[in-house]
Short mmCIF file of C-alpha atoms in Angstrom, two decimals:
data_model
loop_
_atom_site.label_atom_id
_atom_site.label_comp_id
_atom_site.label_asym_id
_atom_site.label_seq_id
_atom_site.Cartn_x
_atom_site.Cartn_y
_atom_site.Cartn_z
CA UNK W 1 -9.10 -1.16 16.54
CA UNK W 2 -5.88 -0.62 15.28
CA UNK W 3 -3.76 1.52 17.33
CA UNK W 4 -0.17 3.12 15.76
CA UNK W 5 2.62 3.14 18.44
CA UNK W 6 5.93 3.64 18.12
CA UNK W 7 7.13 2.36 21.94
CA UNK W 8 6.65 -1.76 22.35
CA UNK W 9 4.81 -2.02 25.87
CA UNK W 10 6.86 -3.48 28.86
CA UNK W 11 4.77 -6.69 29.04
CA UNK W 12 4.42 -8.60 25.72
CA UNK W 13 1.56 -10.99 27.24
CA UNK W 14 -1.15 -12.13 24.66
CA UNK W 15 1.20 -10.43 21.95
CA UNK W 16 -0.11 -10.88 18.39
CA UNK W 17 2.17 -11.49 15.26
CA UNK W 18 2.48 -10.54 11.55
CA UNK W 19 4.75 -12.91 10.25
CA UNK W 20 6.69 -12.79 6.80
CA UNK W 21 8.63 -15.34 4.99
CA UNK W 22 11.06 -13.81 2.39
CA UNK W 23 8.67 -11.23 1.85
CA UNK W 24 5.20 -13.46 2.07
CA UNK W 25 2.94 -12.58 4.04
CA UNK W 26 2.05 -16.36 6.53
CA UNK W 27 -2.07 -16.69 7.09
CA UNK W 28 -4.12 -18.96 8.80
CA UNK W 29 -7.01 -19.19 6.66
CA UNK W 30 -8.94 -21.24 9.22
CA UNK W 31 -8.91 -17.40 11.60
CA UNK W 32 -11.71 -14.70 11.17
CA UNK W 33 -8.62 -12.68 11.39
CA UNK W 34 -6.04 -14.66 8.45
CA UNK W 35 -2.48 -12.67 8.63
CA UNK W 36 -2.63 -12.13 13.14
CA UNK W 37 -1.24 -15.01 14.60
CA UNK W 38 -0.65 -15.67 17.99
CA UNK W 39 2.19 -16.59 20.99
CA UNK W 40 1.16 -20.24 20.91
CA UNK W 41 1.38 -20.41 17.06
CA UNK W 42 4.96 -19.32 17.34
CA UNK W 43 5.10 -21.51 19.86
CA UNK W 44 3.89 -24.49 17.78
CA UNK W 45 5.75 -24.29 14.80
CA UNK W 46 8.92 -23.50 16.35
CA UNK W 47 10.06 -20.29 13.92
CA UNK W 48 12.94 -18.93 14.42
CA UNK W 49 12.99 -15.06 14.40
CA UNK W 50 14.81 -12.99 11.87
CA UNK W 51 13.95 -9.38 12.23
CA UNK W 52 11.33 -7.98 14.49
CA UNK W 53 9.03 -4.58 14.40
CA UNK W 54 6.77 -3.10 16.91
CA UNK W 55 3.43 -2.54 14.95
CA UNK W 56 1.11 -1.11 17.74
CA UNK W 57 -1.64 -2.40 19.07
CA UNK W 58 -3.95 -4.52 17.50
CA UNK W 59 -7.75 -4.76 19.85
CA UNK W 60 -5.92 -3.48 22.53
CA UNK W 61 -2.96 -6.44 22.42
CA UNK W 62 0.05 -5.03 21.53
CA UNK W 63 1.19 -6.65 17.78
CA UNK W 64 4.64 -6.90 16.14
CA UNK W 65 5.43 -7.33 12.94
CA UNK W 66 8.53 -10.43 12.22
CA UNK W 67 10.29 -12.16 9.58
CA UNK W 68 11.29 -15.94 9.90
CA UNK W 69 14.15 -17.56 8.22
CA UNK W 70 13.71 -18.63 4.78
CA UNK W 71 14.40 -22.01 5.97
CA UNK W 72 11.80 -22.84 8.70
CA UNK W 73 9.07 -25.20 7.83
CA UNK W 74 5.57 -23.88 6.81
CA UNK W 75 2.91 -26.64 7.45
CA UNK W 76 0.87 -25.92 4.26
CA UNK W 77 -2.11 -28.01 5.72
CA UNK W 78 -2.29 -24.96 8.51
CA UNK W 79 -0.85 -22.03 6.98
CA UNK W 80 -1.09 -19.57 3.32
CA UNK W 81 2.10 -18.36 2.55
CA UNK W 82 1.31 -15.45 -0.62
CA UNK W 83 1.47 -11.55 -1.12
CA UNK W 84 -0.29 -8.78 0.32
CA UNK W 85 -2.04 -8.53 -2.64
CA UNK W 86 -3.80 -11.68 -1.73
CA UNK W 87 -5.03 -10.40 1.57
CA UNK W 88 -6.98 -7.43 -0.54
CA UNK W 89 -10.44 -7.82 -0.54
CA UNK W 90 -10.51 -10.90 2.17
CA UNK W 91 -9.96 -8.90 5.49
CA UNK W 92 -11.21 -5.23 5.99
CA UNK W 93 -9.39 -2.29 5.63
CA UNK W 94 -7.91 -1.79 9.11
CA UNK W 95 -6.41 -5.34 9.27
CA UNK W 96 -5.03 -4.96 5.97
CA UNK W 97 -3.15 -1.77 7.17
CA UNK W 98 -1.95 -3.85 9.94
CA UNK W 99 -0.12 -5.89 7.58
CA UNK W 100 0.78 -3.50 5.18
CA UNK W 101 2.52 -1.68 8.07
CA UNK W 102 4.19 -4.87 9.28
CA UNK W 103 5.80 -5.44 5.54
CA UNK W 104 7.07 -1.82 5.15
CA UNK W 105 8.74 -1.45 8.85
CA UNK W 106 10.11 -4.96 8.10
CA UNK W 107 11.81 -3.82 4.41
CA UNK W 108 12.78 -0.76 6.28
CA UNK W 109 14.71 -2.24 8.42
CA UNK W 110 16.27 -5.01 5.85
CA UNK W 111 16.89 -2.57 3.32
CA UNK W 112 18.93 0.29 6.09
CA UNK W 113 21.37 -2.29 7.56
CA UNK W 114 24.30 0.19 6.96
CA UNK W 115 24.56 3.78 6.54
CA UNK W 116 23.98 5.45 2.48
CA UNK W 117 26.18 7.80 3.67
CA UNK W 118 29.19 6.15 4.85
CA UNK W 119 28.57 2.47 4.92
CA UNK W 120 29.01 1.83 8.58
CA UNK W 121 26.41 -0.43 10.26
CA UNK W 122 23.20 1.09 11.84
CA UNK W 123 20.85 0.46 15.15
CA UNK W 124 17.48 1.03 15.79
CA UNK W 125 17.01 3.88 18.37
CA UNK W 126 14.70 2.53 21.12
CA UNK W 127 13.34 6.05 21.79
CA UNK W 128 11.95 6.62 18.48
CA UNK W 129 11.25 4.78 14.60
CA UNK W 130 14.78 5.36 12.69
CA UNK W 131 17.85 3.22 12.42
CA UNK W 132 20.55 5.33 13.14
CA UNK W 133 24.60 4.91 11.87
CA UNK W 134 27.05 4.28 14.55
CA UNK W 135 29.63 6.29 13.11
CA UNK W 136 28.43 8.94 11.40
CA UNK W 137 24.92 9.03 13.36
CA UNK W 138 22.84 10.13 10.33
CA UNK W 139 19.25 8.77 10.87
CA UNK W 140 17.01 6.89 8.27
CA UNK W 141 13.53 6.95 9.22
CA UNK W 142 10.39 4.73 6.99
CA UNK W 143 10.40 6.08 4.20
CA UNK W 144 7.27 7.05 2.34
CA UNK W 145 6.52 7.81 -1.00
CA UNK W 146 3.67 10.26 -2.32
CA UNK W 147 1.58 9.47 -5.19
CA UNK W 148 -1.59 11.14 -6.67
CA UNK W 149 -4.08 9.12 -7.93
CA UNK W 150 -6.79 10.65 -9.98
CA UNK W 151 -10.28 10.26 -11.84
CA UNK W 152 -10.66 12.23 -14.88
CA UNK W 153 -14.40 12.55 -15.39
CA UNK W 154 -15.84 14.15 -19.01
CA UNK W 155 -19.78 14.32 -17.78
CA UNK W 156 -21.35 10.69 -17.62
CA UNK W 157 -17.96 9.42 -18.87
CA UNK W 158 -15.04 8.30 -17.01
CA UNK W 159 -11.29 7.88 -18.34
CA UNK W 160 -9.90 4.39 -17.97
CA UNK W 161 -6.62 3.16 -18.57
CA UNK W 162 -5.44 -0.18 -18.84
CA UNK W 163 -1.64 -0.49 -17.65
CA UNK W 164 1.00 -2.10 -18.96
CA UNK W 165 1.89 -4.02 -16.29
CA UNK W 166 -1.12 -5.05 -15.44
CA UNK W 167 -1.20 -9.03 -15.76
CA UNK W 168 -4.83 -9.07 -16.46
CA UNK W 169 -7.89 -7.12 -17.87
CA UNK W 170 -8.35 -4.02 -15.63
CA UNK W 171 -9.24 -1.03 -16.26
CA UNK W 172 -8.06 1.89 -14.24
CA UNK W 173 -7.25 5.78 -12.75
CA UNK W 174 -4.18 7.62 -13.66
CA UNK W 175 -1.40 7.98 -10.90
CA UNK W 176 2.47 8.81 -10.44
CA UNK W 177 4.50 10.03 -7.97
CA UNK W 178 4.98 13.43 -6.28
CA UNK W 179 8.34 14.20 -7.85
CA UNK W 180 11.19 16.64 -5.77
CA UNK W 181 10.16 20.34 -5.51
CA UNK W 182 6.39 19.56 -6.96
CA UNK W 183 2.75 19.98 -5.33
CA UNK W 184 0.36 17.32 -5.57
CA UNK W 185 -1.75 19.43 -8.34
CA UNK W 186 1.24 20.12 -10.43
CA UNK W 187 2.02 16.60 -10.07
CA UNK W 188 -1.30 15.19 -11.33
CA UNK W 189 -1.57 18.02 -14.75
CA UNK W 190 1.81 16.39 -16.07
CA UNK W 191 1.28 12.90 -15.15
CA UNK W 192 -1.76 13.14 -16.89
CA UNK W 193 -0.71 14.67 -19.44
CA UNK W 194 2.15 12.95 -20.02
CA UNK W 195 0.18 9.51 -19.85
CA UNK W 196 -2.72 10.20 -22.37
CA UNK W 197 -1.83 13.78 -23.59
CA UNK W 198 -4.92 15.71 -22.30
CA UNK W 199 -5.39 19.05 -19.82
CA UNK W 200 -7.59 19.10 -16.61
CA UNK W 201 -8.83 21.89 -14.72
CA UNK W 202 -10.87 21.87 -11.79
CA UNK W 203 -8.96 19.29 -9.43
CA UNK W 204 -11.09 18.32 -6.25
CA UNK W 205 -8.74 16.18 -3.27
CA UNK W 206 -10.88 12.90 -1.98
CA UNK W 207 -9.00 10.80 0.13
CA UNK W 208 -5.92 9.00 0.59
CA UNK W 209 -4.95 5.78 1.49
CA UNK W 210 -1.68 3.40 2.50
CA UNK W 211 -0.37 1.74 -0.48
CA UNK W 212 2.42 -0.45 0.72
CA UNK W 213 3.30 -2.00 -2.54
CA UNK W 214 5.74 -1.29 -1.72
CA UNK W 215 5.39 2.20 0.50
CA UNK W 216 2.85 4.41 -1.18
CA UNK W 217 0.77 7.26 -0.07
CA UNK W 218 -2.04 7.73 -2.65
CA UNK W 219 -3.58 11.05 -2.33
CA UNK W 220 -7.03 10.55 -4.50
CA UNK W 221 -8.27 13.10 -6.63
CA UNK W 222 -10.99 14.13 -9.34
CA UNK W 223 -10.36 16.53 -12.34
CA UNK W 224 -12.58 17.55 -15.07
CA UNK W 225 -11.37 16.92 -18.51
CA UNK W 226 -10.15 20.34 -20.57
CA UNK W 227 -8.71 19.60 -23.84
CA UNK W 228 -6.96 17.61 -25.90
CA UNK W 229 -6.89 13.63 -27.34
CA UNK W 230 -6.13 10.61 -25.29
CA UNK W 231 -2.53 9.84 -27.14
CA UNK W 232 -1.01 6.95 -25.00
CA UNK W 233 2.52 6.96 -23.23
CA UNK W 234 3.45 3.25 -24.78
CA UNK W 235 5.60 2.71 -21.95
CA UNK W 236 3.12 2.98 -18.89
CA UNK W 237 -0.46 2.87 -20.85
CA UNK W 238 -1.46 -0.48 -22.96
CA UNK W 239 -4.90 1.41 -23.67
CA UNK W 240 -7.16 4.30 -22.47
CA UNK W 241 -10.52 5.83 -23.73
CA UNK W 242 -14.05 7.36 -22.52
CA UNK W 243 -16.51 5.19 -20.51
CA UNK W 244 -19.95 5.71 -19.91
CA UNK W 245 -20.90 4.99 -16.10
CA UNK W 246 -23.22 2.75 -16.75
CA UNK W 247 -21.11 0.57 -18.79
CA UNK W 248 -17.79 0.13 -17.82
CA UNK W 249 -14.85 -2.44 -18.19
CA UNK W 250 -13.49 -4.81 -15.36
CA UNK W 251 -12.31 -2.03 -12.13
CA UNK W 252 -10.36 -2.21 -9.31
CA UNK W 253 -12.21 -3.38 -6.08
CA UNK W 254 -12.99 -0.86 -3.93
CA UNK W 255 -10.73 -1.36 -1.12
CA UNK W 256 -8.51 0.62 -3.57
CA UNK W 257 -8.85 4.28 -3.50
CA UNK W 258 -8.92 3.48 -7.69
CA UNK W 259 -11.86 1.44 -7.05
CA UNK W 260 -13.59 4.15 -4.20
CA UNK W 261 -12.92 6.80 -6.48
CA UNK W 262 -15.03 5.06 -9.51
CA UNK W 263 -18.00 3.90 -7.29
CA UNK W 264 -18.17 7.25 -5.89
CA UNK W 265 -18.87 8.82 -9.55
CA UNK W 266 -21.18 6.87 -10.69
CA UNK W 267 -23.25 6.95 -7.77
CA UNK W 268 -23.23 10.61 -8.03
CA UNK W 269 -24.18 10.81 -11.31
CA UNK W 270 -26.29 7.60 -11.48
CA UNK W 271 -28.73 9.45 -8.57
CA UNK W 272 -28.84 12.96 -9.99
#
């Protein structure tokens, strides 16, 4: 269904668009299919074309990711103009990688204008994904960040944190990122421990998933709970304690790897 190319095809006929507005995501909410939108709509309202990105192919038509000027015209009878966080939950997962890719190639792109090493301005290569500096030709290619995520599980109980900058009641996993020089299992004792101030042993990998908030790759874990007292890091954890599976507080959905690595638990344990 979703198909990641790096080459746009020759013909753009029946293209499809993911279209931003200073870094909002533009849906129809009257499609089966919200944030894809079409030649004709482009046609129709007229947009004039900031930045462009070749996705891949979406079903087959080949899709590309652009951003509009902050200036054109959104009809708000026709169109949605929020976050990607909006999109969560409403489309399934595949289209909601479509548009997560869209945002990050379109950031990457904004954000790599000229060179970090010399200042120079860059171009994209046409014969692969990096912008590349006209003078001192270093490349600068998407640029992703690794993250563990993990479920500490104590028996029947699972630990839940609540955030700090979370802006309502939810209850979730631990997670950081992959710092220089570290594996993901070193990465995941000290963030752990440094967020609630316990030990884990017996880390199992799950899955991973695409995170562009704003270019994440969570790698999902479990661990089994070791030793030690859940002492909060003020700074990143409001609140965390023990949780019984069949009674926990508000979780994330589960087209988050958070979410998909709670409802896999307690079904496990819930069915022994």
């Amino acid at each position: 269904m979703f198909d990641l190319d790096k080459q746009p095809p020759d013909s753009r006929h029946n293209a499809l668009h993911v279209v931003f507005q200073g870094g909002k995501l533009i849906s129809d909410m009257r499609s089966r299919q919200p944030c894809v939108l079409t030649d004709a709509d482009l046609t129709a309202n007229g947009w004039q074309i900031r930045r462009e990105q070749f996705i891949g192919h979406w079903q087959n038509q080949p899709c590309f990711a652009l951003e509009i000027d902050d200036l054109q015209e959104v009809d708000p009878l026709r169109h949605q103009v929020g976050t990607l966080y909006e999109l969560l939950g409403r489309v399934d997962d595949a289209l909601f990688a479509l548009a997560g890719r869209a945002l990050q190639l379109l950031e990457w792109e904004r954000d790599h204008q000229y060179c970090g090493r010399c200042g120079n301005p860059t171009e994209i290569l046409p014969a692969e994904r990096a912008m590349r500096c006209q003078r001192c030709e270093m490349s600068v290619y998407p640029r992703i960040s690794p993250c563990i995520i993990v479920l500490v599980t104590r028996g029947e109980y699972l630990l839940l944190a609540r955030h700090t900058r979370f802006r309502r009641p939810m209850y979730s996993t631990l997670a950081g990122f992959i710092e220089a020089g570290e594996s993901a299992e070193q990465c995941l004792r000290r963030e752990v421990r440094e967020e609630v101030g316990i030990d884990v042993d017996d880390i199992r990998y799950f899955d991973s998933q695409s995170w562009p908030f704003p270019s994440q790759l969570m790698l999902g874990y479990f661990a089994d709970y070791r030793s030690g007292d859940i002492c909060c890091d003020p700074r990143e954890i409001a609140e965390a304690d023990w949780y019984h599976y069949s009674d926990l507080p508000p979780v994330p959905p589960e087209t988050s790897i958070a979410g998909q690595l709670i409802r896999y638990h307690v079904t496990r344990v819930s069915t022994r």
